[in-house]
CSV table of C-alpha atoms in Angstrom, one decimal:
chain,number,residue,atom,x,y,z
X,10,MET,CA,213.8,-32.4,0.4
X,11,LEU,CA,215.0,-34.9,-2.1
X,12,LYS,CA,218.0,-33.7,-4.2
X,13,ARG,CA,219.3,-34.6,-7.6
X,14,ASN,CA,223.0,-35.2,-8.4
X,15,HIS,CA,223.8,-32.9,-11.3
X,16,THR,CA,227.3,-34.2,-11.7
X,17,VAL,CA,227.5,-36.2,-14.9
X,18,LYS,CA,230.6,-37.8,-16.3
X,19,LEU,CA,231.6,-36.5,-19.7
X,20,ILE,CA,231.6,-40.0,-21.4
X,21,ALA,CA,228.2,-40.8,-20.0
X,22,PHE,CA,226.8,-37.5,-21.1
X,23,LEU,CA,228.1,-37.9,-24.6
X,24,ALA,CA,226.7,-41.4,-24.9
X,25,LEU,CA,223.4,-40.3,-23.6
X,26,PHE,CA,223.4,-37.3,-26.1
X,27,ALA,CA,224.1,-39.7,-29.0
X,28,ILE,CA,221.3,-42.0,-28.0
X,29,ARG,CA,218.8,-39.1,-27.7
X,30,MET,CA,219.9,-37.7,-31.1
X,31,HIS,CA,218.5,-40.9,-32.6
X,32,ALA,CA,215.5,-41.4,-30.4
X,33,SER,CA,212.2,-39.7,-30.0
X,34,THR,CA,212.1,-37.0,-27.3
X,35,SER,CA,210.8,-38.3,-23.9
X,36,ALA,CA,208.7,-36.4,-21.5
X,37,GLU,CA,211.6,-36.2,-19.1
X,38,ASP,CA,213.6,-34.3,-21.7
X,39,LEU,CA,210.9,-31.7,-21.7
X,40,ASP,CA,210.7,-31.1,-17.9
X,41,HIS,CA,210.9,-27.4,-17.0
X,42,VAL,CA,212.6,-27.0,-13.6
X,43,VAL,CA,213.8,-23.9,-11.8
X,44,GLY,CA,215.8,-23.9,-8.6
X,45,GLU,CA,215.6,-26.1,-5.6
X,46,VAL,CA,211.8,-25.9,-5.4
X,47,GLY,CA,211.5,-27.1,-9.0
X,48,GLU,CA,214.0,-29.9,-8.4
X,49,ALA,CA,212.1,-31.0,-5.3
X,50,VAL,CA,208.8,-31.1,-7.2
X,51,ARG,CA,210.4,-33.2,-10.0
X,52,ASP,CA,211.8,-35.6,-7.4
X,53,TYR,CA,208.4,-36.0,-5.8
X,54,VAL,CA,206.6,-36.5,-9.1
X,55,ASP,CA,209.2,-39.2,-10.0
X,56,LEU,CA,208.7,-40.9,-6.6
X,57,LEU,CA,204.9,-41.1,-7.1
X,58,HIS,CA,205.2,-42.1,-10.7
X,59,ASP,CA,207.7,-44.9,-9.8
X,60,ARG,CA,206.1,-46.1,-6.6
X,61,ILE,CA,202.4,-45.6,-7.1
X,62,GLY,CA,201.9,-45.2,-10.9
X,63,PHE,CA,201.0,-41.5,-11.1
X,64,SER,CA,200.2,-40.6,-14.7
X,65,GLY,CA,199.7,-37.0,-15.8
X,66,VAL,CA,201.2,-33.5,-15.6
X,67,VAL,CA,202.1,-31.2,-12.7
X,68,LEU,CA,202.7,-27.4,-12.9
X,69,ALA,CA,203.9,-25.5,-9.8
X,70,ALA,CA,204.5,-21.8,-9.7
X,71,ARG,CA,205.6,-19.3,-7.1
X,72,ASP,CA,206.4,-15.6,-7.1
X,73,GLY,CA,204.7,-15.2,-10.5
X,74,LYS,CA,206.9,-17.8,-12.2
X,75,VAL,CA,206.6,-21.4,-13.1
X,76,VAL,CA,209.2,-23.4,-11.2
X,77,ALA,CA,208.2,-26.9,-12.3
X,78,GLU,CA,206.4,-28.3,-15.3
X,79,ILE,CA,206.6,-32.1,-15.1
X,80,SER,CA,204.9,-34.8,-17.2
X,81,ARG,CA,205.0,-38.5,-16.5
X,82,GLY,CA,203.2,-41.6,-17.9
X,83,LEU,CA,201.7,-42.4,-21.3
X,84,VAL,CA,199.0,-40.6,-23.3
X,85,ASP,CA,197.3,-44.0,-23.7
X,86,LYS,CA,198.1,-46.9,-21.4
X,87,GLN,CA,197.9,-49.2,-24.4
X,88,GLY,CA,200.4,-47.1,-26.4
X,89,THR,CA,204.0,-45.8,-26.2
X,90,THR,CA,203.6,-42.0,-26.6
X,91,PRO,CA,204.7,-40.1,-23.5
X,92,ILE,CA,202.5,-37.4,-21.9
X,93,GLU,CA,203.9,-33.9,-22.4
X,94,SER,CA,203.0,-30.6,-20.7
X,95,THR,CA,201.0,-29.7,-23.7
X,96,THR,CA,198.9,-32.9,-23.6
X,97,LEU,CA,195.2,-32.2,-23.3
X,98,PHE,CA,193.2,-33.5,-20.3
X,99,GLU,CA,189.5,-33.1,-19.3
X,100,ILE,CA,189.2,-31.0,-16.1
X,101,ALA,CA,185.7,-31.9,-15.2
X,102,SER,CA,184.3,-29.7,-12.4
X,103,CYS,CA,187.2,-27.3,-12.6
X,104,THR,CA,185.1,-26.0,-15.5
X,105,LYS,CA,182.8,-24.4,-12.9
X,106,SER,CA,185.3,-21.7,-12.3
X,107,PHE,CA,185.2,-20.7,-16.0
X,108,THR,CA,181.4,-20.7,-15.9
X,109,ALA,CA,181.4,-18.5,-12.9
X,110,VAL,CA,183.8,-16.0,-14.6
X,111,ALA,CA,181.5,-15.9,-17.6
X,112,VAL,CA,178.5,-15.0,-15.3
X,113,LEU,CA,180.5,-12.3,-13.5
X,114,GLN,CA,181.6,-10.8,-16.9
X,115,LEU,CA,177.9,-10.5,-17.8
X,116,VAL,CA,177.2,-8.9,-14.5
X,117,GLU,CA,179.9,-6.3,-15.1
X,118,SER,CA,178.5,-5.6,-18.6
X,119,GLY,CA,175.0,-5.0,-17.1
X,120,LYS,CA,173.3,-7.9,-18.7
X,121,LEU,CA,172.3,-9.6,-15.5
X,122,SER,CA,172.6,-9.3,-11.7
X,123,LEU,CA,173.8,-11.9,-9.2
X,124,ASP,CA,170.6,-11.4,-7.3
X,125,ASP,CA,168.3,-11.8,-10.2
X,126,SER,CA,165.8,-14.6,-9.9
X,127,ILE,CA,166.6,-17.5,-12.2
X,128,ALA,CA,163.0,-17.2,-13.4
X,129,GLY,CA,163.9,-14.0,-15.3
X,130,HIS,CA,166.5,-15.9,-17.4
X,131,LEU,CA,165.1,-19.5,-17.7
X,132,PRO,CA,161.8,-20.8,-19.0
X,133,GLY,CA,159.4,-22.9,-17.0
X,134,VAL,CA,160.8,-22.2,-13.5
X,135,PRO,CA,158.3,-23.6,-11.0
X,136,ASP,CA,156.7,-21.0,-8.6
X,137,ASN,CA,158.4,-22.7,-5.6
X,138,CYS,CA,161.8,-22.0,-7.2
X,139,LYS,CA,161.4,-18.4,-8.1
X,140,THR,CA,163.3,-17.2,-5.0
X,141,ILE,CA,166.4,-19.0,-6.3
X,142,THR,CA,168.9,-16.4,-7.6
X,143,ILE,CA,171.9,-16.6,-9.9
X,144,ARG,CA,174.1,-16.2,-6.8
X,145,HIS,CA,172.5,-19.2,-5.2
X,146,LEU,CA,173.3,-21.4,-8.2
X,147,LEU,CA,176.9,-20.2,-8.2
X,148,SER,CA,177.4,-20.8,-4.5
X,149,HIS,CA,175.5,-24.1,-4.3
X,150,THR,CA,173.0,-22.6,-1.9
X,151,SER,CA,169.8,-23.0,-4.0
X,152,GLY,CA,168.3,-25.4,-1.6
X,153,ILE,CA,167.8,-28.0,-4.4
X,154,PRO,CA,169.2,-31.3,-3.2
X,155,GLY,CA,172.4,-32.6,-4.8
X,156,THR,CA,170.5,-35.8,-5.7
X,157,ASN,CA,168.4,-33.9,-8.3
X,158,THR,CA,170.5,-35.1,-11.2
X,159,LYS,CA,168.0,-36.6,-13.7
X,160,GLY,CA,167.6,-34.9,-17.0
X,161,SER,CA,169.6,-34.6,-20.2
X,162,GLY,CA,169.6,-33.3,-23.7
X,163,SER,CA,169.7,-29.7,-25.1
X,164,ASP,CA,166.1,-28.7,-24.6
X,165,ILE,CA,166.1,-26.2,-21.8
X,166,THR,CA,162.3,-26.4,-21.4
X,167,LYS,CA,162.5,-30.0,-20.6
X,168,VAL,CA,165.5,-30.0,-18.2
X,169,VAL,CA,164.4,-27.0,-16.1
X,170,PRO,CA,161.4,-28.7,-14.5
X,171,THR,CA,163.3,-31.9,-14.2
X,172,PHE,CA,166.3,-30.4,-12.4
X,173,LEU,CA,164.1,-28.3,-10.1
X,174,ALA,CA,161.6,-31.1,-9.4
X,175,GLY,CA,160.3,-30.9,-5.8
X,176,GLY,CA,161.7,-27.4,-5.2
X,177,PRO,CA,164.2,-26.3,-2.6
X,178,LYS,CA,164.5,-28.5,0.6
X,179,HIS,CA,166.0,-25.5,2.4
X,180,THR,CA,165.3,-21.8,2.1
X,181,PRO,CA,167.6,-20.6,-0.8
X,182,GLY,CA,170.8,-19.0,0.6
X,183,THR,CA,170.7,-20.8,3.9
X,184,HIS,CA,172.2,-24.2,3.2
X,185,TYR,CA,175.2,-25.3,1.2
X,186,GLU,CA,174.8,-28.5,-0.9
X,187,TYR,CA,177.0,-29.2,-3.9
X,188,TRP,CA,174.7,-29.5,-6.9
X,189,ASN,CA,176.2,-30.0,-10.4
X,190,GLN,CA,173.0,-29.2,-12.3
X,191,GLY,CA,172.9,-25.7,-11.0
X,192,TYR,CA,175.9,-25.0,-13.2
X,193,ALA,CA,174.1,-26.5,-16.1
X,194,LEU,CA,171.4,-23.9,-15.6
X,195,LEU,CA,174.0,-21.2,-15.3
X,196,SER,CA,175.4,-22.3,-18.7
X,197,GLU,CA,172.0,-21.5,-20.3
X,198,ILE,CA,171.8,-18.2,-18.4
X,199,VAL,CA,175.1,-17.2,-20.0
X,200,ALA,CA,173.8,-18.2,-23.4
X,201,GLN,CA,170.5,-16.3,-22.9
X,202,ALA,CA,172.2,-13.1,-21.6
X,203,SER,CA,175.0,-13.1,-24.2
X,204,GLY,CA,173.1,-14.2,-27.3
X,205,SER,CA,175.8,-16.8,-27.9
X,206,SER,CA,176.1,-20.5,-27.1
X,207,PHE,CA,177.7,-21.2,-23.8
X,208,THR,CA,180.8,-22.8,-25.3
X,209,GLN,CA,181.2,-20.1,-27.9
X,210,TYR,CA,181.0,-17.4,-25.2
X,211,ILE,CA,183.8,-19.1,-23.3
X,212,ARG,CA,185.9,-19.4,-26.4
X,213,ASP,CA,185.4,-15.7,-27.3
X,214,ASN,CA,185.6,-14.1,-23.8
X,215,ILE,CA,188.0,-16.4,-21.9
X,216,PHE,CA,190.0,-18.6,-24.2
X,217,ALA,CA,190.7,-15.8,-26.7
X,218,ARG,CA,191.5,-13.1,-24.1
X,219,CYS,CA,193.9,-15.5,-22.2
X,220,GLN,CA,195.4,-16.8,-25.5
X,221,MET,CA,194.4,-20.3,-24.4
X,222,GLN,CA,194.9,-21.7,-27.9
X,223,ALA,CA,194.9,-25.3,-26.9
X,224,SER,CA,191.7,-25.3,-24.9
X,225,ARG,CA,188.4,-26.7,-26.1
X,226,PHE,CA,185.4,-28.8,-25.1
X,227,THR,CA,184.5,-32.4,-25.2
X,228,GLY,CA,183.1,-33.2,-28.6
X,229,ASP,CA,185.5,-30.8,-30.4
X,230,GLU,CA,188.0,-32.1,-32.9
X,231,SER,CA,191.5,-33.2,-31.8
X,232,PRO,CA,194.2,-30.7,-32.6
X,233,ALA,CA,196.8,-31.8,-35.2
X,234,ASP,CA,199.8,-30.7,-33.1
X,235,LEU,CA,198.9,-31.8,-29.6
X,236,THR,CA,198.4,-35.2,-28.0
X,237,VAL,CA,195.1,-36.0,-26.2
X,238,ALA,CA,195.2,-38.0,-23.1
X,239,VAL,CA,193.1,-41.2,-22.8
X,240,GLY,CA,191.8,-41.7,-19.3
X,241,GLU,CA,192.0,-45.0,-17.6
X,242,SER,CA,189.0,-45.5,-15.3
X,243,THR,CA,188.3,-47.5,-12.2
X,244,ARG,CA,184.6,-47.3,-13.0
X,245,GLY,CA,184.2,-47.9,-16.8
X,246,ALA,CA,185.9,-48.0,-20.1
X,247,ALA,CA,188.9,-45.8,-21.0
X,248,ARG,CA,188.0,-42.7,-22.9
X,249,PRO,CA,189.9,-39.9,-24.7
X,250,ALA,CA,189.6,-36.5,-23.1
X,251,LEU,CA,187.6,-35.1,-26.0
X,252,GLU,CA,185.0,-37.8,-25.9
X,253,HIS,CA,181.8,-36.9,-24.1
X,254,PRO,CA,181.6,-38.8,-20.8
X,255,TYR,CA,177.8,-38.7,-20.9
X,256,GLY,CA,177.0,-39.1,-24.6
X,257,ASP,CA,176.9,-35.6,-25.8
X,258,ASP,CA,177.2,-31.9,-24.8
X,259,GLY,CA,173.7,-31.7,-23.2
X,260,PHE,CA,172.7,-30.2,-20.0
X,261,GLN,CA,173.6,-33.4,-18.2
X,262,TYR,CA,177.2,-32.0,-18.2
X,263,ARG,CA,177.2,-28.5,-19.8
X,264,GLY,CA,178.6,-25.7,-17.6
X,265,MET,CA,179.5,-28.1,-14.8
X,266,GLY,CA,182.3,-29.9,-16.8
X,267,GLY,CA,183.6,-30.7,-20.2
X,268,LEU,CA,186.5,-28.2,-20.6
X,269,VAL,CA,189.6,-29.8,-22.1
X,270,THR,CA,192.9,-28.1,-21.6
X,271,ASN,CA,196.5,-28.4,-20.5
X,272,VAL,CA,198.6,-26.9,-17.7
X,273,GLN,CA,200.1,-24.2,-19.9
X,274,ASP,CA,196.7,-22.8,-20.7
X,275,LEU,CA,195.7,-23.1,-17.1
X,276,TRP,CA,198.7,-20.9,-16.1
X,277,LYS,CA,197.6,-18.3,-18.7
X,278,TRP,CA,194.1,-18.4,-17.1
X,279,ASP,CA,195.6,-17.9,-13.7
X,280,ARG,CA,197.7,-15.0,-14.8
X,281,ALA,CA,194.7,-13.3,-16.4
X,282,LEU,CA,192.7,-13.7,-13.2
X,283,GLN,CA,195.6,-12.4,-11.2
X,284,ALA,CA,195.9,-9.3,-13.4
X,285,ASN,CA,192.1,-8.7,-13.3
X,286,GLU,CA,192.0,-9.0,-17.1
X,287,LEU,CA,188.9,-11.2,-17.1
X,288,ILE,CA,186.9,-9.7,-14.3
X,289,GLY,CA,187.5,-6.7,-12.1
X,290,GLU,CA,188.7,-6.6,-8.5
X,291,GLN,CA,185.2,-6.3,-7.1
X,292,SER,CA,184.0,-9.3,-9.1
X,293,MET,CA,187.1,-11.3,-8.1
X,294,ALA,CA,186.5,-10.5,-4.5
X,295,GLU,CA,182.9,-11.8,-4.8
X,296,MET,CA,184.2,-15.0,-6.5
X,297,ILE,CA,186.6,-15.9,-3.7
X,298,ALA,CA,184.7,-14.8,-0.7
X,299,PRO,CA,184.0,-17.9,1.4
X,300,GLY,CA,180.3,-18.6,1.7
X,301,SER,CA,178.4,-21.5,3.2
X,302,GLY,CA,180.5,-24.6,3.1
X,303,GLY,CA,183.6,-22.6,2.3
X,304,TYR,CA,182.5,-22.3,-1.4
X,305,GLY,CA,182.5,-18.9,-3.0
X,306,LEU,CA,181.3,-18.3,-6.6
X,307,GLY,CA,183.0,-21.0,-8.6
X,308,PHE,CA,186.0,-21.5,-6.3
X,309,ARG,CA,186.4,-23.1,-2.9
X,310,THR,CA,188.3,-21.0,-0.3
X,311,ALA,CA,190.7,-22.8,2.0
X,312,THR,CA,193.9,-22.1,3.9
X,313,ASP,CA,197.4,-22.7,2.4
X,314,PRO,CA,200.3,-24.0,4.5
X,315,SER,CA,201.3,-20.4,5.5
X,316,GLY,CA,197.8,-19.9,7.0
X,317,SER,CA,196.7,-17.5,4.2
X,318,PRO,CA,193.6,-17.9,2.0
X,319,CYS,CA,193.9,-20.0,-1.2
X,320,HIS,CA,191.3,-20.7,-3.9
X,321,LEU,CA,190.8,-24.1,-5.4
X,322,HIS,CA,188.6,-26.5,-7.3
X,323,SER,CA,188.8,-30.2,-8.0
X,324,GLY,CA,187.4,-32.2,-10.9
X,325,SER,CA,186.6,-35.9,-11.3
X,326,VAL,CA,185.0,-37.7,-14.2
X,327,ARG,CA,185.5,-41.1,-15.7
X,328,GLY,CA,189.2,-41.4,-16.6
X,329,PHE,CA,190.4,-38.0,-15.3
X,330,LEU,CA,191.1,-36.1,-12.2
X,331,ALA,CA,192.1,-32.4,-12.0
X,332,GLU,CA,193.1,-29.9,-9.3
X,333,VAL,CA,193.5,-26.1,-9.6
X,334,ARG,CA,194.9,-24.3,-6.6
X,335,ARG,CA,195.7,-20.6,-6.5
X,336,TYR,CA,197.9,-19.1,-3.8
X,337,PRO,CA,197.7,-15.3,-3.7
X,338,SER,CA,200.0,-15.1,-0.6
X,339,VAL,CA,203.0,-16.3,-2.8
X,340,ASP,CA,201.6,-15.3,-6.2
X,341,GLY,CA,201.6,-18.9,-7.2
X,342,ALA,CA,199.6,-21.9,-8.2
X,343,ILE,CA,199.6,-25.7,-8.7
X,344,PHE,CA,197.8,-27.6,-11.4
X,345,VAL,CA,197.6,-31.4,-11.3
X,346,LEU,CA,196.0,-33.3,-14.3
X,347,SER,CA,195.8,-37.0,-14.3
X,348,ASN,CA,194.6,-39.5,-16.9
X,349,THR,CA,193.5,-42.1,-14.3
X,350,ASP,CA,190.7,-41.6,-11.9
X,351,ASP,CA,192.3,-43.7,-9.1
X,352,SER,CA,192.4,-41.0,-6.4
X,353,LEU,CA,195.3,-42.1,-4.3
X,354,PRO,CA,198.2,-41.0,-6.6
X,355,PHE,CA,196.3,-37.8,-7.4
X,356,GLU,CA,195.7,-37.0,-3.7
X,357,LEU,CA,199.2,-37.6,-2.7
X,358,MET,CA,200.5,-35.5,-5.6
X,359,LYS,CA,198.4,-32.4,-4.9
X,360,VAL,CA,199.1,-32.3,-1.1
X,361,GLY,CA,202.8,-33.1,-1.6
X,362,VAL,CA,203.5,-30.5,-4.3
X,363,GLU,CA,201.6,-27.9,-2.2
X,364,GLN,CA,204.0,-28.6,0.7
X,365,ILE,CA,207.0,-28.2,-1.5
X,366,VAL,CA,205.8,-24.9,-3.0
X,367,PHE,CA,205.6,-23.5,0.6
X,368,GLY,CA,209.1,-24.7,1.5
X,369,ASN,CA,208.0,-27.8,3.5
X,370,THR,CA,209.0,-31.5,3.0
X,371,PRO,CA,206.2,-33.8,2.0
X,372,ASN,CA,205.9,-37.2,3.5
X,373,THR,CA,207.9,-39.6,1.3
X,374,ALA,CA,207.5,-42.7,3.5
X,375,ILE,CA,205.6,-44.5,0.8
X,376,PRO,CA,205.4,-48.3,0.6
X,377,GLY,CA,206.9,-50.3,-2.2
X,378,LYS,CA,204.7,-51.1,-5.1
X,379,PRO,CA,203.8,-54.8,-5.7
X,380,SER,CA,204.8,-56.1,-9.1
X,381,ILE,CA,202.3,-56.7,-11.8
X,382,GLU,CA,202.7,-60.5,-11.2
X,383,GLN,CA,202.1,-60.1,-7.5
X,384,VAL,CA,199.0,-58.0,-8.0
X,385,ALA,CA,197.6,-60.5,-10.6
X,386,SER,CA,198.1,-63.4,-8.2
X,387,ILE,CA,196.1,-61.9,-5.3
X,388,ILE,CA,193.2,-60.2,-7.1
X,389,GLY,CA,189.9,-61.7,-6.1
X,390,GLU,CA,187.2,-62.3,-3.5
X,391,TYR,CA,187.8,-64.2,-0.3
X,392,LYS,CA,185.7,-65.4,2.6
X,393,ASP,CA,186.6,-66.6,6.1
X,394,ALA,CA,185.1,-69.4,8.2
X,395,LYS,CA,182.3,-67.0,9.3
X,396,GLY,CA,181.4,-66.0,5.8
X,397,ARG,CA,182.9,-62.5,6.1
X,398,LYS,CA,184.1,-61.1,2.8
X,399,LEU,CA,187.5,-59.7,1.8
X,400,ILE,CA,188.0,-58.3,-1.7
X,401,VAL,CA,191.3,-57.4,-3.3
X,402,GLU,CA,191.0,-55.2,-6.4
X,403,ASP,CA,193.5,-53.8,-8.9
X,404,GLN,CA,194.3,-50.1,-8.6
X,405,ALA,CA,197.0,-47.9,-10.1
X,406,GLY,CA,200.1,-48.6,-7.9
X,407,TYR,CA,198.6,-50.5,-5.0
X,408,PRO,CA,195.8,-53.0,-4.9
X,409,SER,CA,192.9,-52.0,-2.7
X,410,LEU,CA,191.8,-54.3,0.1
X,411,LYS,CA,188.3,-54.2,1.7
X,412,ILE,CA,187.1,-56.4,4.6
X,413,TYR,CA,183.3,-56.6,5.1
X,414,TRP,CA,182.7,-57.4,8.7
X,415,GLY,CA,178.9,-57.2,8.6
X,416,GLY,CA,179.1,-53.6,9.8
X,417,PRO,CA,182.0,-51.2,9.4
X,418,VAL,CA,184.2,-51.9,6.4
X,419,THR,CA,188.0,-52.0,6.7
X,420,TYR,CA,189.6,-50.3,3.6
X,421,GLY,CA,193.3,-50.0,2.8
X,422,ARG,CA,196.0,-50.6,0.2
X,423,VAL,CA,198.4,-53.5,-0.2
X,424,GLY,CA,202.0,-52.4,-0.3
X,425,LEU,CA,205.4,-53.7,0.4
X,426,SER,CA,207.4,-53.0,3.6
X,427,ASP,CA,211.1,-52.2,3.5
X,428,SER,CA,211.7,-55.9,3.8
X,429,ALA,CA,209.4,-56.5,0.8
X,430,VAL,CA,206.7,-58.1,3.0
X,431,PRO,CA,203.1,-57.5,1.8
X,432,CYS,CA,201.3,-55.3,4.3
X,433,LEU,CA,197.9,-53.7,4.7
X,434,TYR,CA,198.3,-49.9,4.8
X,435,MET,CA,195.7,-47.3,5.9
X,436,VAL,CA,195.9,-44.0,4.0
X,437,LYS,CA,195.2,-41.1,6.4
X,438,PRO,CA,195.4,-37.3,6.1
X,439,ASN,CA,197.7,-35.7,8.6
X,440,ALA,CA,198.3,-31.9,8.9
X,441,GLY,CA,198.4,-31.2,5.2
X,442,THR,CA,200.1,-34.5,4.2
X,443,ILE,CA,198.8,-38.0,3.6
X,444,ASP,CA,200.4,-40.8,5.6
X,445,PHE,CA,200.6,-44.5,4.9
X,446,VAL,CA,200.1,-46.2,8.3
X,447,LYS,CA,201.0,-49.9,8.4
X,448,ASP,CA,198.2,-51.9,9.9
X,449,THR,CA,199.2,-55.5,9.6
X,450,GLU,CA,201.4,-57.8,7.6
X,451,LEU,CA,199.7,-60.1,5.1
X,452,GLU,CA,200.5,-63.7,4.1
X,453,PHE,CA,199.5,-65.1,0.8
X,454,PHE,CA,199.7,-68.9,0.6
X,455,PRO,CA,199.1,-70.5,-2.8
X,456,ASN,CA,197.3,-73.8,-2.2
X,457,THR,CA,196.1,-74.6,-5.7
X,458,ALA,CA,195.8,-72.8,-9.0
X,459,LYS,CA,192.4,-71.5,-7.9
X,460,ALA,CA,192.8,-70.9,-4.2
X,461,ILE,CA,194.9,-68.5,-2.1
X,462,THR,CA,194.6,-68.1,1.6
X,463,VAL,CA,195.2,-64.7,3.2
X,464,SER,CA,196.2,-64.4,6.8
X,465,LEU,CA,196.0,-61.2,8.8
X,466,LEU,CA,198.8,-61.6,11.3
X,467,GLY,CA,197.9,-58.5,13.2
X,468,LEU,CA,194.8,-60.1,14.7
X,469,GLN,CA,194.9,-62.8,17.3
X,470,PRO,CA,194.0,-65.5,16.6
X,471,LYS,CA,194.9,-64.7,13.0
X,472,LEU,CA,192.1,-64.8,10.5
X,473,THR,CA,192.3,-66.8,7.2
X,474,PHE,CA,190.3,-65.8,4.1
X,475,THR,CA,190.2,-68.3,1.3
X,476,ARG,CA,189.7,-67.1,-2.3
X,477,THR,CA,186.3,-68.0,-3.7
X,478,SER,CA,186.5,-66.1,-7.1
X,479,GLN,CA,188.9,-64.1,-9.3
C-alpha cells in the first residue's frame, strides 16, 4: 500500500501552521484517518483526485469504527469552496434502501404484509396486475418491464395505470428486471399505510431515529450550516443536490431517488441497521436475502473480497453518483459520494477502497492525466479515408475516445504513458479491481488551426483520422 511520510521538520511545520492560522480551513485539514488502513485510503483518494479528477467524499469503516473520512474537490466547480465530509449529496437510487426499510417497518407494525396484492393499497390497479405483490415491487420481480417509465406528477390515480400499462410480461415473482417506478408505487403504499406523506414518514421514522440531522430530500431548503454539492454532469446542466432532477417531487422520482445526505449520516444509518434499531432481525434477513438477479428487498447481495456476503446499492442521477456497501463479515462499510456523474473515477474509487478495507492493495497503475490545454486541443469529431468516425469527448480526468467502425465500437480513454506519450487505454474489470490496459499510442499532428490528424500506431498500416468538427 502507499505510505505517507509523517516526519515533518519543525520549521516547515511552524510555517505551515502560521499560514493555516490566517487561511480558511481546507478539506485536507478535516480528514479523519485512523491507522494504516485509513492512511492507505487517503493515499488512494489523493491518487484518484490528482490523476483522474475524483470529486466527492469517501468514508471507510471496519470493526465498527470509521477509519477514513476523506473529502476532495470543490462544492461547485465554478467556485472555490472545498467539499467537506458534511457536504450534502444526492444519493439517487440508494434511496431505495430507505424506502424498503419503511415498508418493512410497516410490515412489523401490522399495517401491511409483503405478500399483499398492490391492489389492496393502490387505486386503479388493472386486473392483469392484481397478482403483483409488495414483495414483487421491492425485489424488482413484478414482471413489469423496466421500460415502463412514462408518467409523472403527484396524482396516484393517473400514474398507476400509466406505470402498469400492458401488465406483466413475465409471471410476477419469476423474472428479475430492475424497474424504478415500482419504488414510486411503494412510496405511495407507505403513505397510504402510515397516514403520512412518504417523505414525512422517512423523516419521522428513519432520520429522527438515526439522528440523521443533515438528511433531507430534493426540494427542501438548504441548511444554513452545511454546504450543498453542485453536480457536474456529462448529460446536462450542473445542478445543486437539493434541486429536483426531474422538475418536482412527483412519482417520476419519489421513492426511487431524491434523498440528500452526507457520509456521516449514512454511517449513522448503517449503525442503526446493524443494531436492528430500525427493523428487527427477521426483517433484516428478508431484506438482504439474495433473490432473483442477486437483489433482495432494497439491497443487492454480492460477495466481498473475503468471500462473505455484502449488501450494496448504487445511485446515479444527473450530476451525482453514490455507492453504499455494507460488510457484515468485518462490521464495516464504505460510502462513496461524487458530485460528477462521470463513472470512471467513481468506479475506480469504490473498488479500490473496498480492496484496502480488506487488507489488499488496489491497482494504482493509472495513466497520467492530460493537461487542460492538451484535452482542449484534441476534442472533436474525426473521420478517416473510409468515412469511419472517431470522437474525442471531454471527461473528468481523461478524455473518452470512441471509434465507430460500422459495427462494433471501440471505446477507451486517452491518458499519458510514463514517458508522457498520449495513449488509448481500455478500462477493464479484473478480479475485484479495474485495470487500465494500454491499447495503442496516439499521435496528434496539428496541421492548421482547424484540423488535427490522429494516427493509431498500433494498427498496420496505421490509420489517420482528420478532424472535421470541434
